[in-house]
């Protein structure tokens, strides 16, 4: 279709999502994070392999590391002016995922939270992570 620059975003630290933590725990679930890291390392190798093939002249395949960028927010929330790391703004159970809360009112202080619901980061968190991804990969994206 003509695309020349294609970026693949890895898997975030899923063990740090509110739904994956033990109830009341401030610790991330290590097995899920290890699985995400393993996937990311293997997909990054494959993307580098695809990029090296250069089947299409002038094409570029890059890997974007969302894992460590989001983990940085989770490990240093005060630096980014977040107050809540372990709970979602709209709840933290599997039933509080975005599709189940469509009629639930938004919390009034979403900017204090890294996570919107039990899985998804807030708009503020995504803005920070995307800005970091662009800064780290600008030479490949432009």
XYZ file of C-alpha atoms in Angstrom:
142
model
C 0.000 0.000 0.000
C 3.065 2.232 -0.046
C 4.053 2.396 3.616
C 7.814 2.747 3.995
C 8.235 3.249 7.740
C 6.481 0.768 9.986
C 6.753 0.780 13.774
C 5.792 -2.083 16.060
C 4.977 -1.321 19.680
C 5.915 -3.965 22.226
C 3.842 -5.221 25.138
C 3.676 -3.046 28.268
C 4.499 -4.331 31.781
C 1.191 -6.184 32.078
C 2.061 -7.466 35.540
C 1.806 -3.867 36.763
C -1.788 -3.370 35.579
C -4.156 -2.964 38.528
C -6.081 -6.096 37.535
C -2.904 -8.212 37.656
C -1.678 -7.179 41.081
C -2.698 -9.056 44.181
C -5.472 -7.237 46.008
C -3.946 -4.347 47.932
C -0.417 -5.077 46.701
C 1.884 -2.332 45.501
C 4.093 -4.928 43.770
C 3.827 -5.869 40.110
C 3.171 -9.518 39.235
C 6.644 -10.687 38.107
C 5.657 -13.712 35.985
C 3.470 -11.610 33.708
C 6.186 -9.002 33.338
C 8.736 -11.725 32.527
C 6.401 -13.061 29.821
C 6.022 -9.549 28.365
C 9.800 -9.061 28.400
C 10.391 -12.407 26.691
C 7.846 -11.592 23.974
C 9.311 -8.128 23.476
C 12.890 -9.391 23.164
C 11.885 -12.004 20.573
C 9.680 -9.667 18.531
C 12.399 -7.008 18.577
C 14.852 -9.542 17.070
C 12.320 -10.424 14.376
C 11.707 -6.770 13.545
C 15.459 -6.159 13.219
C 15.642 -9.212 10.929
C 12.808 -7.853 8.777
C 14.472 -4.460 8.614
C 17.777 -6.015 7.546
C 16.104 -7.878 4.665
C 15.140 -4.615 2.946
C 12.664 -6.336 0.600
C 11.226 -2.950 -0.291
C 13.778 -0.293 -1.145
C 13.702 2.530 1.375
C 11.557 0.671 3.899
C 12.241 0.834 7.615
C 10.882 -1.420 10.366
C 11.426 -0.318 13.961
C 10.539 -1.589 17.408
C 9.109 0.866 19.955
C 9.687 -0.026 23.597
C 6.563 0.835 25.550
C 7.520 -1.578 28.346
C 10.287 0.425 30.003
C 8.703 3.776 29.227
C 5.488 2.865 31.046
C 7.421 1.072 33.806
C 9.303 4.319 34.437
C 5.992 6.071 35.164
C 4.962 3.244 37.484
C 8.278 3.215 39.370
C 8.641 7.014 39.597
C 5.069 8.344 39.749
C 5.948 11.493 41.688
C 8.407 12.582 38.997
C 5.497 12.652 36.529
C 3.051 14.123 39.064
C 0.954 10.967 39.498
C -0.533 10.120 42.880
C -1.990 6.648 42.238
C -0.119 3.729 40.655
C -1.855 0.556 41.819
C -5.522 1.414 41.312
C -7.434 2.360 38.204
C -9.319 5.651 38.187
C -12.539 3.757 37.442
C -11.703 0.607 39.404
C -9.187 -2.200 39.356
C -10.979 -5.475 38.806
C -11.402 -7.299 35.515
C -15.045 -6.200 35.494
C -13.914 -2.578 35.543
C -12.362 -2.823 32.081
C -13.337 -0.095 29.648
C -16.149 -2.026 27.921
C -17.914 -2.601 31.238
C -17.722 0.982 32.485
C -19.250 2.804 29.532
C -22.098 4.079 31.728
C -19.852 4.703 34.732
C -19.031 8.382 35.368
C -15.415 9.386 34.930
C -13.484 9.975 38.107
C -12.933 13.698 38.733
C -9.156 13.416 39.235
C -8.000 11.208 36.316
C -4.722 13.173 36.056
C -3.662 11.691 39.398
C -3.830 8.131 38.027
C -1.531 6.177 35.731
C -4.326 3.718 34.917
C -7.812 4.602 33.734
C -9.315 1.199 34.478
C -7.890 -2.173 35.410
C -5.811 -2.441 32.189
C -5.493 0.830 30.273
C -3.310 3.851 31.041
C -4.907 7.272 31.302
C -4.654 9.919 28.597
C -1.980 11.716 30.644
C 0.098 8.520 30.949
C -0.244 7.758 27.237
C 0.778 11.324 26.329
C 3.966 11.000 28.387
C 4.814 7.564 26.986
C 4.128 8.546 23.360
C 6.219 11.711 23.730
C 9.092 9.579 25.047
C 8.714 7.081 22.196
C 8.882 9.897 19.635
C 11.928 11.445 21.294
C 13.744 8.096 21.437
C 12.931 7.145 17.846
C 12.644 10.421 15.938
C 15.603 9.577 13.674
C 13.766 6.433 12.493
C 10.297 7.951 12.232
C 11.122 10.971 10.088
